[in-house]
Every structure is written in structure tokens, then in C-alpha cells.
Coordinates of C-alpha atoms in Angstrom, one line a residue:
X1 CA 47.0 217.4 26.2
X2 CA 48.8 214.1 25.7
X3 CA 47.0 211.7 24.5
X4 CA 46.6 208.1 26.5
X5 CA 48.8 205.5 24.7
X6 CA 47.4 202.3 24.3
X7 CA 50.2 199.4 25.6
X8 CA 50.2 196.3 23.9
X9 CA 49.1 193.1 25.9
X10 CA 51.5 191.2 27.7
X11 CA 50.2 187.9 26.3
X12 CA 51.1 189.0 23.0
X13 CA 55.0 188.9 23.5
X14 CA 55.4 185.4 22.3
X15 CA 54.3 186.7 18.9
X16 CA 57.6 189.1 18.7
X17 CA 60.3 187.3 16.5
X18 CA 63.8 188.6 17.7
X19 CA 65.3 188.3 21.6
X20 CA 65.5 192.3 21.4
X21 CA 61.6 192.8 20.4
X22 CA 60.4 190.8 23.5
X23 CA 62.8 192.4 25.9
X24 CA 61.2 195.8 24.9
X25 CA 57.9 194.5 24.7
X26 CA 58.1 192.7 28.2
X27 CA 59.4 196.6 29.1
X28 CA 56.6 198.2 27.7
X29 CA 53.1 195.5 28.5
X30 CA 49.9 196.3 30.1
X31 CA 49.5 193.6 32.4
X32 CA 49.4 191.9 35.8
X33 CA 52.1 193.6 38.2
X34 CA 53.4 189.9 38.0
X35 CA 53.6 190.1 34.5
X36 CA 54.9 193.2 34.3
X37 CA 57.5 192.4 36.9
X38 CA 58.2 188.9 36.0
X39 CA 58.3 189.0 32.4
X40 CA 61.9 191.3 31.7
X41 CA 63.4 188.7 33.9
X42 CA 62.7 186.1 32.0
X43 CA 63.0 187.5 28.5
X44 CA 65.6 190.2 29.2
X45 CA 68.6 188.2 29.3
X46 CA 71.6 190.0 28.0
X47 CA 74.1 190.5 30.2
X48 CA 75.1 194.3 29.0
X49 CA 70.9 195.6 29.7
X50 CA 70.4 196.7 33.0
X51 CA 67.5 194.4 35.2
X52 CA 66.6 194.7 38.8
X53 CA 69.2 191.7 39.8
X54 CA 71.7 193.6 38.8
X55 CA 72.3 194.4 42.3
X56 CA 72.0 190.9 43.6
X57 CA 74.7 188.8 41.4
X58 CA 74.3 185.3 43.1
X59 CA 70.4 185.6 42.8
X60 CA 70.9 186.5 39.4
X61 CA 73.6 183.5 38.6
X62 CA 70.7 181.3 40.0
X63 CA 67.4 182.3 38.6
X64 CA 67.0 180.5 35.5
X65 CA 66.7 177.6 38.5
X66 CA 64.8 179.1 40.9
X67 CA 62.2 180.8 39.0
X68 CA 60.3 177.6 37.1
X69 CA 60.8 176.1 41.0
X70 CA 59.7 179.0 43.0
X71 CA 56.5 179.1 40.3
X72 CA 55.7 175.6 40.8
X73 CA 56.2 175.6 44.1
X74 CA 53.8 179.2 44.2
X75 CA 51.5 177.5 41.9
X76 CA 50.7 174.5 44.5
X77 CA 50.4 177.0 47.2
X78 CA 48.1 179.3 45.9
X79 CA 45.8 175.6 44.8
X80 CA 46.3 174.6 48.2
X81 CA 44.9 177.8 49.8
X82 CA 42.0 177.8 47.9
X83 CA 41.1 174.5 48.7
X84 CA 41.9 174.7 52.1
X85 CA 40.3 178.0 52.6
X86 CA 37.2 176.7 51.2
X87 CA 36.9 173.7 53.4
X88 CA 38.4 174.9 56.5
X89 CA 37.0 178.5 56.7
X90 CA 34.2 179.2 54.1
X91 CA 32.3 175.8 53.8
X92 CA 31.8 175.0 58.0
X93 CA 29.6 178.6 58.3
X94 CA 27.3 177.2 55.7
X95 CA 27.3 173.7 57.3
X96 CA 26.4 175.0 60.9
X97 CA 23.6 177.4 59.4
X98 CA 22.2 174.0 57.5
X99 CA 22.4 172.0 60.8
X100 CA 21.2 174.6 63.5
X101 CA 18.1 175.9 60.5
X102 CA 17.6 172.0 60.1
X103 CA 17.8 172.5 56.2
X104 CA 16.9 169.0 54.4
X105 CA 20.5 167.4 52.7
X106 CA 19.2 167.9 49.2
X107 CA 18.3 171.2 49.8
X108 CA 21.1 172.2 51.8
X109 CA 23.3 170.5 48.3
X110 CA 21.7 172.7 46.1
X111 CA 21.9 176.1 47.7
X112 CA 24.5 176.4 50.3
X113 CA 27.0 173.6 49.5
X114 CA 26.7 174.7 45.8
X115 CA 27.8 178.6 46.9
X116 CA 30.4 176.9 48.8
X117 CA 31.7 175.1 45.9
X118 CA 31.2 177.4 43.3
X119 CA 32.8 180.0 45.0
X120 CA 36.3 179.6 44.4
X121 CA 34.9 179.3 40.2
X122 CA 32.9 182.6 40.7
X123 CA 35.4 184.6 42.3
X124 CA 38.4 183.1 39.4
X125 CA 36.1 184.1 36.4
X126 CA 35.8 187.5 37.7
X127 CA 39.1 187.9 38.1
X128 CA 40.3 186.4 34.9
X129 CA 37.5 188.5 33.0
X130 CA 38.7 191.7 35.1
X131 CA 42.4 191.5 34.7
X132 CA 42.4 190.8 30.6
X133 CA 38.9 190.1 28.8
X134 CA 40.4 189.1 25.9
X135 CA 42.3 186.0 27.4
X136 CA 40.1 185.8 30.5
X137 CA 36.4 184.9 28.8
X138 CA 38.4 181.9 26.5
X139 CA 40.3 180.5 30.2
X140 CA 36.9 181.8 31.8
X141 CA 34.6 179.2 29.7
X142 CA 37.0 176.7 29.6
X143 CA 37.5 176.4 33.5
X144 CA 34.1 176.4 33.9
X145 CA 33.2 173.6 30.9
X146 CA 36.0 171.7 32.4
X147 CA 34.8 172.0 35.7
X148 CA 31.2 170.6 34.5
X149 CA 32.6 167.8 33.0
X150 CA 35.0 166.6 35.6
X151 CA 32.2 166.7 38.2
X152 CA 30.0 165.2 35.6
X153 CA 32.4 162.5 34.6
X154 CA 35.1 161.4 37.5
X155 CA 33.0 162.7 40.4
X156 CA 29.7 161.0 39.6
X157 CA 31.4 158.1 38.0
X158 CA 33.3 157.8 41.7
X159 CA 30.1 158.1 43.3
X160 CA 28.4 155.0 41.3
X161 CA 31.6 153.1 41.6
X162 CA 31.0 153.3 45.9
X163 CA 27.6 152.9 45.3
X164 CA 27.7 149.7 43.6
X165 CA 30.4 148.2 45.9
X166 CA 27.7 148.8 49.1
X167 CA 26.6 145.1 50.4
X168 CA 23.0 146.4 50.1
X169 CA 23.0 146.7 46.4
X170 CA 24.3 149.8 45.9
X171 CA 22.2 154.2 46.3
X172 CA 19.1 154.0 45.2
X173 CA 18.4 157.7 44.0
X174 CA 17.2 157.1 40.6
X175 CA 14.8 159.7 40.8
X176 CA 16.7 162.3 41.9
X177 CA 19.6 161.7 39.5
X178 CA 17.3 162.1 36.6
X179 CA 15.9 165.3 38.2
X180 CA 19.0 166.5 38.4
X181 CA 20.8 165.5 35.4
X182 CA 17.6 167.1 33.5
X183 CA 17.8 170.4 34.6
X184 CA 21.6 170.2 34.4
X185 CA 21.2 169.2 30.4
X186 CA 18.2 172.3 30.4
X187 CA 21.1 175.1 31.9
X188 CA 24.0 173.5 29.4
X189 CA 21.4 173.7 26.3
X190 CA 20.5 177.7 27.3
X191 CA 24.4 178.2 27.8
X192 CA 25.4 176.8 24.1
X193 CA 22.1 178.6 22.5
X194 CA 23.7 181.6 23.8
X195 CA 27.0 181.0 23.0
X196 CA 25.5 180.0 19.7
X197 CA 23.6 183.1 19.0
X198 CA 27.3 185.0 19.9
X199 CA 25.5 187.6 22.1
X200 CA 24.5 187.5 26.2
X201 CA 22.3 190.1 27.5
X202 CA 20.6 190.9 30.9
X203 CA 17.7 189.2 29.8
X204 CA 19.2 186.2 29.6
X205 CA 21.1 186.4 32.8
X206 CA 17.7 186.8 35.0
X207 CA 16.8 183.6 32.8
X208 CA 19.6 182.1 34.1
X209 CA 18.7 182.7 37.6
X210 CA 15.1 181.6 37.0
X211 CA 16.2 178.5 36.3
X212 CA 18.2 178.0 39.1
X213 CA 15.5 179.1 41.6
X214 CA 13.3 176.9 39.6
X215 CA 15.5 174.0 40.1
X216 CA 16.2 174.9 43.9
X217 CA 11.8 175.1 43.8
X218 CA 11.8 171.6 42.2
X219 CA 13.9 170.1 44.9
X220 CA 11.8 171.8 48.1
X221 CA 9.0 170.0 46.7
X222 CA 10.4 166.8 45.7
X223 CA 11.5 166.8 49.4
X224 CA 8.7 167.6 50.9
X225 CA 6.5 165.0 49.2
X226 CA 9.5 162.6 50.3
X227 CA 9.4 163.6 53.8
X228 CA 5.8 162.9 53.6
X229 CA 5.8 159.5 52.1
X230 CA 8.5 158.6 54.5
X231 CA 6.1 159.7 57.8
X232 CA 3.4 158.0 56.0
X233 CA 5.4 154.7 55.5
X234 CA 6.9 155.3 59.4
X235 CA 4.0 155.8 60.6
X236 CA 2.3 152.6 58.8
X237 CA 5.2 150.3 60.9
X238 CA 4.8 152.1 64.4
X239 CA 1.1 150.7 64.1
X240 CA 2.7 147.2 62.9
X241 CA 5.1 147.5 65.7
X242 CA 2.3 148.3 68.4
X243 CA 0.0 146.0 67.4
X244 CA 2.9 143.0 67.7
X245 CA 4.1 144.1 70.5
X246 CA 0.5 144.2 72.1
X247 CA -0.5 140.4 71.0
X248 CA 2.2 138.5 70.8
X249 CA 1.7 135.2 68.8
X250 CA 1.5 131.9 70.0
X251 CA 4.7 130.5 68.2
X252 CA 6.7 133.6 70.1
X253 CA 5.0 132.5 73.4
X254 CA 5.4 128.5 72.8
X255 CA 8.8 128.9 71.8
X256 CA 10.0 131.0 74.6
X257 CA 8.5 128.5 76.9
X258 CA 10.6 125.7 75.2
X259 CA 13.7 127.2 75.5
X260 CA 13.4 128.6 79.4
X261 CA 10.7 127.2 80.9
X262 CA 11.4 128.3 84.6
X263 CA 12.8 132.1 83.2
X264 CA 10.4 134.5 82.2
X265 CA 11.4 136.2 78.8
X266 CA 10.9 139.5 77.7
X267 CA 9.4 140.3 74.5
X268 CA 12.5 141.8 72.9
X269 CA 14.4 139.0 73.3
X270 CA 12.2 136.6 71.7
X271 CA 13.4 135.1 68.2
X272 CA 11.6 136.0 65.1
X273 CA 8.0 134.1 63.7
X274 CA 8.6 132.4 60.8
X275 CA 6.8 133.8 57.5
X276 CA 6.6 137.3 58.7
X277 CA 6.9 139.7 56.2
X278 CA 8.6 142.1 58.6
X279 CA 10.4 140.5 61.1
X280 CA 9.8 141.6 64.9
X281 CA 13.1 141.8 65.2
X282 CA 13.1 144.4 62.0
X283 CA 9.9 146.2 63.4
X284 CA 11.7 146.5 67.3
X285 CA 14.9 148.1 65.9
X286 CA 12.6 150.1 63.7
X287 CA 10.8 151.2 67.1
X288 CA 13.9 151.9 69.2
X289 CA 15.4 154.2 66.3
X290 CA 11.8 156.1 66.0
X291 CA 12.0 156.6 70.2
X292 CA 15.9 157.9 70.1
X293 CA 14.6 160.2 67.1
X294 CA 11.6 161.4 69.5
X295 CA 14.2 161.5 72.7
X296 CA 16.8 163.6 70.6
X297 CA 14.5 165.9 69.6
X298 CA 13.2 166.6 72.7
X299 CA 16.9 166.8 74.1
X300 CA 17.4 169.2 71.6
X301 CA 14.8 171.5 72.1
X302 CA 15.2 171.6 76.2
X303 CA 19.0 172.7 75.2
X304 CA 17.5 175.2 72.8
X305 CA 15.1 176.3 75.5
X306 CA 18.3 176.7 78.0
X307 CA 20.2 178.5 75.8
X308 CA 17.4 180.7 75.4
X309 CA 17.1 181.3 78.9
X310 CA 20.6 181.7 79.5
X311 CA 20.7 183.9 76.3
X312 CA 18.6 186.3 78.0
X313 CA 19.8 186.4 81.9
X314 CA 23.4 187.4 80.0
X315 CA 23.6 190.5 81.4
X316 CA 22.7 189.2 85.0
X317 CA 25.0 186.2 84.8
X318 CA 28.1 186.1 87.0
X319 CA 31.1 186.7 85.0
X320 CA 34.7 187.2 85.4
X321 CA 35.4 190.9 85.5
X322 CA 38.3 192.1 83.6
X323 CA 41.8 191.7 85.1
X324 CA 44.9 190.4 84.4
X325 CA 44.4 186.6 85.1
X326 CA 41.3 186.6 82.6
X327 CA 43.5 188.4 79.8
X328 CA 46.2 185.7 80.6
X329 CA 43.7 183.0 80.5
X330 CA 42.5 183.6 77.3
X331 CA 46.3 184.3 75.9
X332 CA 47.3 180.6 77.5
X333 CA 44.2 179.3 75.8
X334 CA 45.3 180.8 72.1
X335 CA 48.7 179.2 72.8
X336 CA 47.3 175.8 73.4
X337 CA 45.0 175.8 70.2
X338 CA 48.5 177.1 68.0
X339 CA 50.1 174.4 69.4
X340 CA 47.5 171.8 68.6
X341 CA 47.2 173.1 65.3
X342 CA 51.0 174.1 64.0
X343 CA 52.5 171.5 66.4
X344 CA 50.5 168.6 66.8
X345 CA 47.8 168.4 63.5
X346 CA 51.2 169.5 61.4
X347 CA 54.3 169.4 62.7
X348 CA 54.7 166.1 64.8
X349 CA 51.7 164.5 62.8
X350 CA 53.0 161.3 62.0
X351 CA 49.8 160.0 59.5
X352 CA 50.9 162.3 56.7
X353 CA 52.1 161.5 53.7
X354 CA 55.6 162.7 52.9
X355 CA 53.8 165.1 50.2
X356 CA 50.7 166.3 52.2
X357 CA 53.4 167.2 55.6
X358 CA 55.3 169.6 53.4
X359 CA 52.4 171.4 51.5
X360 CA 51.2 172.1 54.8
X361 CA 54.3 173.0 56.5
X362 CA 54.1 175.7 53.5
X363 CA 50.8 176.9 54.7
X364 CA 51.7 177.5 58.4
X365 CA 52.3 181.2 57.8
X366 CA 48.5 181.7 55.8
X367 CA 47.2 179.4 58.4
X368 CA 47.7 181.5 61.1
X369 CA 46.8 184.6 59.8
X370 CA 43.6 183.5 58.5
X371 CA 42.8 182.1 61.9
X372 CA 43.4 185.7 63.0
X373 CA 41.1 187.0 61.1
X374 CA 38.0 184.5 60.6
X375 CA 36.3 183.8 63.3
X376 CA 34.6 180.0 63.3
X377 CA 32.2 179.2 66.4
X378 CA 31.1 175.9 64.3
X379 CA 31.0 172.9 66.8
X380 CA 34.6 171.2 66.7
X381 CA 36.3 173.9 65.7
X382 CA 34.9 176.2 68.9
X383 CA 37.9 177.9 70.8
X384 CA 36.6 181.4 72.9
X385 CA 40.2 183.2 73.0
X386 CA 40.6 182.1 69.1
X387 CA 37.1 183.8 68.1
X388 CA 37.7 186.5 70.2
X389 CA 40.8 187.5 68.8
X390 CA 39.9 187.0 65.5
X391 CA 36.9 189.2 65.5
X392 CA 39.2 191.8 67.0
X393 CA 41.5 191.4 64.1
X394 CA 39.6 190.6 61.1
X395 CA 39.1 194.4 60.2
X396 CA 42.5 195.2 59.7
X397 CA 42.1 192.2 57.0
X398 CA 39.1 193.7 55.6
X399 CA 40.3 197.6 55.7
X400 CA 43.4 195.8 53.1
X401 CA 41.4 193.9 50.8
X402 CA 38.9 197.0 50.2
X403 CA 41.8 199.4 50.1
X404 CA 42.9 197.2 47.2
X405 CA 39.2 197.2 45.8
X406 CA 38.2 200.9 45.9
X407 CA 40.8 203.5 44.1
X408 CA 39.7 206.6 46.5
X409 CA 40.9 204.6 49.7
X410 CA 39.1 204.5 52.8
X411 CA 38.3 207.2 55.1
X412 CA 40.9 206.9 58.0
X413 CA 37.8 207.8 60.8
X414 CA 35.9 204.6 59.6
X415 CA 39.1 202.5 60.1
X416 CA 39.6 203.6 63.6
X417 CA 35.8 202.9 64.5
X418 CA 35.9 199.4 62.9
X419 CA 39.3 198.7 64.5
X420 CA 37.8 200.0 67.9
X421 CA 34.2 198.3 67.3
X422 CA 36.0 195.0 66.9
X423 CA 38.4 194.7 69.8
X424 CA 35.2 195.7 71.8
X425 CA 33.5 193.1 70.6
X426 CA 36.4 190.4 71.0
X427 CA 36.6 191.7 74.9
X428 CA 33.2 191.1 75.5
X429 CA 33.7 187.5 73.8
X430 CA 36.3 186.5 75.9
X431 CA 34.2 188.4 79.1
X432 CA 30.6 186.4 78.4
X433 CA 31.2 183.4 76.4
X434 CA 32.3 180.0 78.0
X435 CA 34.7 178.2 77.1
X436 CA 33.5 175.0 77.6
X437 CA 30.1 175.0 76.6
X438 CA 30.2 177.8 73.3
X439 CA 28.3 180.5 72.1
X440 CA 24.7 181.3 72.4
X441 CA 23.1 180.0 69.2
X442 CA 21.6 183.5 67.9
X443 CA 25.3 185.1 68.2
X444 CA 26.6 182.3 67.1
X445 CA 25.1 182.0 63.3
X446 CA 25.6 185.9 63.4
X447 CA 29.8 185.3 63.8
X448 CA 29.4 182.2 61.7
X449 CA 28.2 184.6 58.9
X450 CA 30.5 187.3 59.8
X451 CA 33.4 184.7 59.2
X452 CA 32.0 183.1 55.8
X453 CA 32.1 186.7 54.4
X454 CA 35.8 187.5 55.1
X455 CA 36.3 183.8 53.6
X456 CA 34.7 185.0 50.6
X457 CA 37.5 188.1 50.3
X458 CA 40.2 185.6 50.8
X459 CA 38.7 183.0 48.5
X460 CA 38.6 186.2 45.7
X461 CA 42.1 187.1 46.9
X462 CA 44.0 183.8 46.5
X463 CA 41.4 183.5 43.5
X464 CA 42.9 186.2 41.7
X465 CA 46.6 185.8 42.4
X466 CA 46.0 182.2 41.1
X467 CA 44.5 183.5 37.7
X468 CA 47.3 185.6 37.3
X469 CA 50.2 183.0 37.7
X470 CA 48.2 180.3 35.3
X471 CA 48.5 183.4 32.9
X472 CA 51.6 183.6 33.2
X473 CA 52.7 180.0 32.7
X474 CA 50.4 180.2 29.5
X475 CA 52.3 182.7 28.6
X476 CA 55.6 180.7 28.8
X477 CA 54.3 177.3 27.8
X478 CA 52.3 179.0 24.8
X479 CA 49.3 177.4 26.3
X480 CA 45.7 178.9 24.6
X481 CA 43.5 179.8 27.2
X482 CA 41.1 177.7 26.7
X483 CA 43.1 175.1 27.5
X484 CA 44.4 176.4 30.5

């Protein structure tokens, strides 16, 4: 038997000496298939060897040009689609499950807006560690000590900067900053012990996570005893605010007679009494705000209640049966949400810059497949024909990215059930659902989960393709790692 011959690494070429030595090691790399493919292009340049543009002369003339554009230019892209991908698609399934569960903004921050952020980061060191180790853990730790400290520095620094131009004095969140910044400096200190120490083991992993649920248990109780202070202090100014309103004083009364004697004025029109600690002015808006909070939550839960009801008298409800008109409906729909989106948000917008107009018109092409394939049911982004025909698509999506995952394939009797599973369920979207008025709120959450999961392959996806061009350019530049 032959025995496996180890390839050298394709980051290593720059350490060959002569033009012929890194032609034949660019030949002969274990790598990336972009560095595998890209690399003899660019380091394979005499004329009498053989390269695949040998059969394309003018592309071959031209590609000392095009290449360091068509990189840059690939380089933005695959920034952009992360970025957009985790905003437009990932981040709005985590939002509507924090709104519709009513999770509290801090904890919401800490759990679901920190997966939604720390995505993209999870899914690059993976991929960076997966693809090379030896160059991946250096770029691995530096993109996420970088990331630390920008957030740490700019974004926090931003933050004070619009708190302290505010006309009330600025956030006042000195408490929670220093919880925060505590257990941040606690994680960092474990990290450099371990790094210190120059060995990581499972036991310190579940540590890791210990201290995150930890912090996550620290912030459900610093909220809660918030909440109750704040109820506490609310309900202290609702007395205030009956017991004024009830017995008026005789400055409000005297002056109100002064100033219209033959009118009779009501009691929220009255002008403040001087020396009050709180206003009655203060204590009335106060009031009004605590009744529109009392009047939305009932609103609320009578819609709840009606969507309920409705929820369950689906199968008896009156609905369209399936014909021609209600398939053509729903394709006239889908062309009037591509045409707001490509033609109107992109196309004829006139409010982008110069820069921003053609990074998206680049986009256009992803954009539409991954509204194919990701269904969003989140309020303001709701469109029936558009969820319904990317719940019918998104396995075809899913059946590629595990096909690239899994080296036996996948069984070709499971891709015809999924494929068939998910048209069903897109019919019976476009059949039941309105179009006006949304899903019910149970199905709902259950698509808005459905849709942040194939976010999370594309995230990975663009994630991956990403590490593996800033490689490359390392390569070239003779960038270390850990500075890229």
C-alpha cells in the first residue's frame, strides 16, 4: 500500500526563495480549493508553463488587473453579506420571539441579541480553526481579542459620547455598566489564565459556560428587583396622582376662578401650584402614560385572545379554494414585494450614498435567493406569497449546505420528502394565512425559528468563504494571522 503523502501548507509558499519553487509549491499545497486554484495563477507566471488561461488569452493579458480588483471587490461582498444577513435575516427572528415572549431589554441583550451578534464570530472561528489550525487559532484569537476591544473601545466610547450630548444629562446606567464590565474583566481573566497555563480542556469549557449562565442569572435578578422598585415607585405616584386629583387645592381653584370666572375649568387644564415637589402637571402626564400602558395591555391581550379563537376555528374558516386566480394572486403579490425591494428600496432609491447604491446593487442576486429560502413572518417585513414560497424553497438550500457538510451525501428518498413536505406546507400558507392581517402567532414564532436556523447555514456559509479569502490576502500581503 502507498503510503498517504503529507502536502506542505499553502501558507508556507512565501517562505520558498526562487520564482520556480513557489510555482511548484502553489502546484503541489494542501489548502482551500481557492488557494489551491488561485495561488498557480498568481505565482505561476512564465509564459512557456502551461495554466488554466491558457485557453483564454485576453483574460490572461488582463489578470494581473483584474485579480487584486475582483478580490477587493469579493472581499466587500462577502463583508457585506454577512452583515446584511445578520441584520436582515438572522437578527428579526430573535427580535419577534423577544417582543411576542415579552423578554425584558437587558435580558433580551444578553441572550438573544448576544447569539445574534456573536454569530457571524462563532461560525468564522470554526471555520478558520477547521480549514488550517495552525493559521486559524493565531487569526482565530486575534479576531476575537479584536473584536472585544473594538466593542469595548469605539462602541462604548460612542455610546457615552450620545449619552452625554442628551439635554437630560446624559444614561444613567451606572449600575449596570459596572455589572457588566465586571463579569466581562472575570471571562477575559479566565481566558489569559488559560492561555497562560498553554493548555484548554473540557473542564474549562463548562466553566466557561457557567459563567455565562451565571452572568445571564445575575441580570434576571438585577431586573427583576428593578421592575419591582420601578412598580413600587409607580405605584407610590398613582396614590400622589389620586389623592390631587381628588382634593384639589385652593390656589388651583382660586386661580382658575381668576382667570375665567364665567367658564368652568377642568382639572387638567389648571396651571401648576407653586412649591410642589411634583408638579400636577408631572403627576397627570404620569397618569395618562400609566392608563395608555393599562389600555395597551388590555388591547393586546383581546388581539391575543382573537387570534386564539381564530387560531382554532382554522379549519372551519372560509377560505379560497385552490384555483388558478389564488395561485395568480399570490405570484402578482411576489412580484410587487421584488419590485419594492430590487426596484424601489435599491434601484430608483434616491437617499443612497454613491457607495452604499452600488454595494447593494452587488447584492441583488444573494438578496433574492436568500428571500427564497428564509422565510420572515416578523411584523414589517410580513408578505404571505413571499413566506410561502420561501418555506417551499428553503430545502433545496438546506439539502446543498448539508451535502457540503456530510461526506456520505444524503439519501435521495429524504430529499424528495422534504422537497414535497415543504411545497405542501407553502400551499397551505398561501391557502389559510391573510394577507393583510399575518400569521397566527403560534405558527408564526414556529416559521420565525425555522428561518433564523437557515440564517445560521448562510451566516456559516458566507462565514467560511470569508475566512478563506482574508487567508489568502495574508498570504499575499505576508500578513501574520494574528493580525489579520
Amino acid at each position: 500500500e502507498e503510503a498517504e503523502v503529507d502536502l506542505p501548507l499553502c501558507s508556507e509558499i512565501l517562505l520558498q526563495v526562487t520564482t520556480e519553487q513557489r510555482c511548484d509549491h502553489a502546484n503541489k499545497c494542501d489548502g482551500t480549493l481557492m488557494m489551491t486554484f488561485l495561488l498557480p495563477l498568481v505565482f505561476c507566471t512564465d509564459p512557456s508553463v502551461p495554466s488554466s488561461l491558457s485557453n483564454y488569452p485576453v483574460l490572461e493579458i488582463f489578470f494581473p488587473i483584474l485579480f487584486p480588483i475582483g478580490l477587493a471587490l469579493l472581499t466587500l461582498l462577502l463583508f457585506r453579506l454577512l452583515g446584511s444577513t445578520a441584520e436582515n435575516y438572522f437578527s428579526p427572528a430573535l427580535e419577534m420571539i423577544s417582543s411576542e415572549v415579552q423578554i425584558p431589554p437587558a435580558l433580551g441583550g444578553v441572550t438573544l441579541l448576544a447569539l445574534g451578534n456573536g454569530a457571524p464570530d462563532i461560525s468564522a472561528v470554526v471555520n478558520a480553526i477547521k480549514s488550517n489550525a495552525q493559521e486559524g487559532i493565531p487569526l482565530s484569537l486575534g479576531e476575537l481579542t479584536g473584536g472585544g476591544m473594538f466593542v469595548q473601545s469605539v462602541v462604548v466610547g460612542r455610546i457615552v459620547m450620545l449619552g452625554s450630548s442628551c439635554d437630560d444629562g446624559g444614561i444613567t446606567c451606572g449600575k449596570e455598566l459596572v455589572r457588566d464590565i465586571s463579569m466581562y474583566a472575570i471571562a477575559a481573566g479566565y481566558v489569559f489564565w488559560m492561555i497562560e497555563r498553554g493548555s484548554i480542556h473540557y473542564r474549562h469549557v463548562v466553566a466557561m459556560l457557567l459563567l455565562y449562565f451565571g452572568y445571564v442569572t445575575l441580570v434576571v435578578v438585577s431586573e427583576l428587583r428593578r421592575y419591582k422598585n420601578e412598580d413600587q415607585v409607580m405605584a407610590d405616584k398613582a396614590n400622589e396622582v389620586e389623592s390631587i386629583l381628588m382634593s384639589p387645592s385652593i390656589d388651583e381653584e382660586d386661580q382658575a376662578v381668576e382667570l375665567a370666572p364665567s367658564k368652568q375649568i377642568h382639572k387638567s387644564e389648571l396651571p401648576d401650584p407653586p412649591g410642589s415637589k411634583h408638579s400636577s402637571r408631572v403627576l397627570r402626564v404620569i397618569k395618562r402614560q400609566q392608563e395608555r400602558q393599562y389600555q395597551r395591555r388590555q388591547e393586546r391581550g383581546k388581539s391575543l385572545s382573537g387570534t386564539n379563537m381564530a387560531q382554532d376555528q382554522l379549519p372551519t374558516k372560509q377560505t379560497q379554494p385552490w384555483s388558478l386566480e389564488l395561485l395568480s394572486e399570490a405570484l402578482y403579490e411576489l412580484g410587487e414585494h421584488f419590485y419594492q425591494t430590487i426596484h424601489v428600496d435599491i434601484i430608483s432609491n434616491k437617499l443612497l450614498s454613491k457607495f452604499e447604491w452600488h454595494c447593494m446593487l452587488m447584492e441583488i442576486p444573494f438578496t433574492i435567493i436568500r428571500k427564497f429560502v428564509i422565510p420572515i413572518p416578523c411584523e414589517g417585513e410580513y408578505n404571505r406569497s413571499m413566506i410561502a414560497f420561501s418555506i417551499a424553497f428553503s430545502p433545496i438550500w438546506l439539502l446543498y449546505y448539508l451535502s457540503t457538510k456530510l461526506e456520505d451525501g444524503i439519501d435521495v428518498r429524504l430529499m424528495i420528502v422534504a422537497i414535497i413536505t415543504s411545497f405542501a406546507v407553502g400551499a397551505t400558507v398561501i391557502r389559510f394565512c391573510d394577507k393583510a392581517t399575518g400569521m397566527p402567532l403560534k405558527f408564526g414564532i414556529v416559521t420565525a425559528l425555522y428561518g433564523f436556523l437557515i440564517a445560521a447555514t448562510w451566516i456559516d456559509v458566507i462565514s467560511e468563504h470569508l475566512v478563506n479569502i482574508l487567508e489568502l490576502i495574508g498570504v499575499l500581503l505576508r500578513i501574520p494571522s494574528p493580525v489579520m
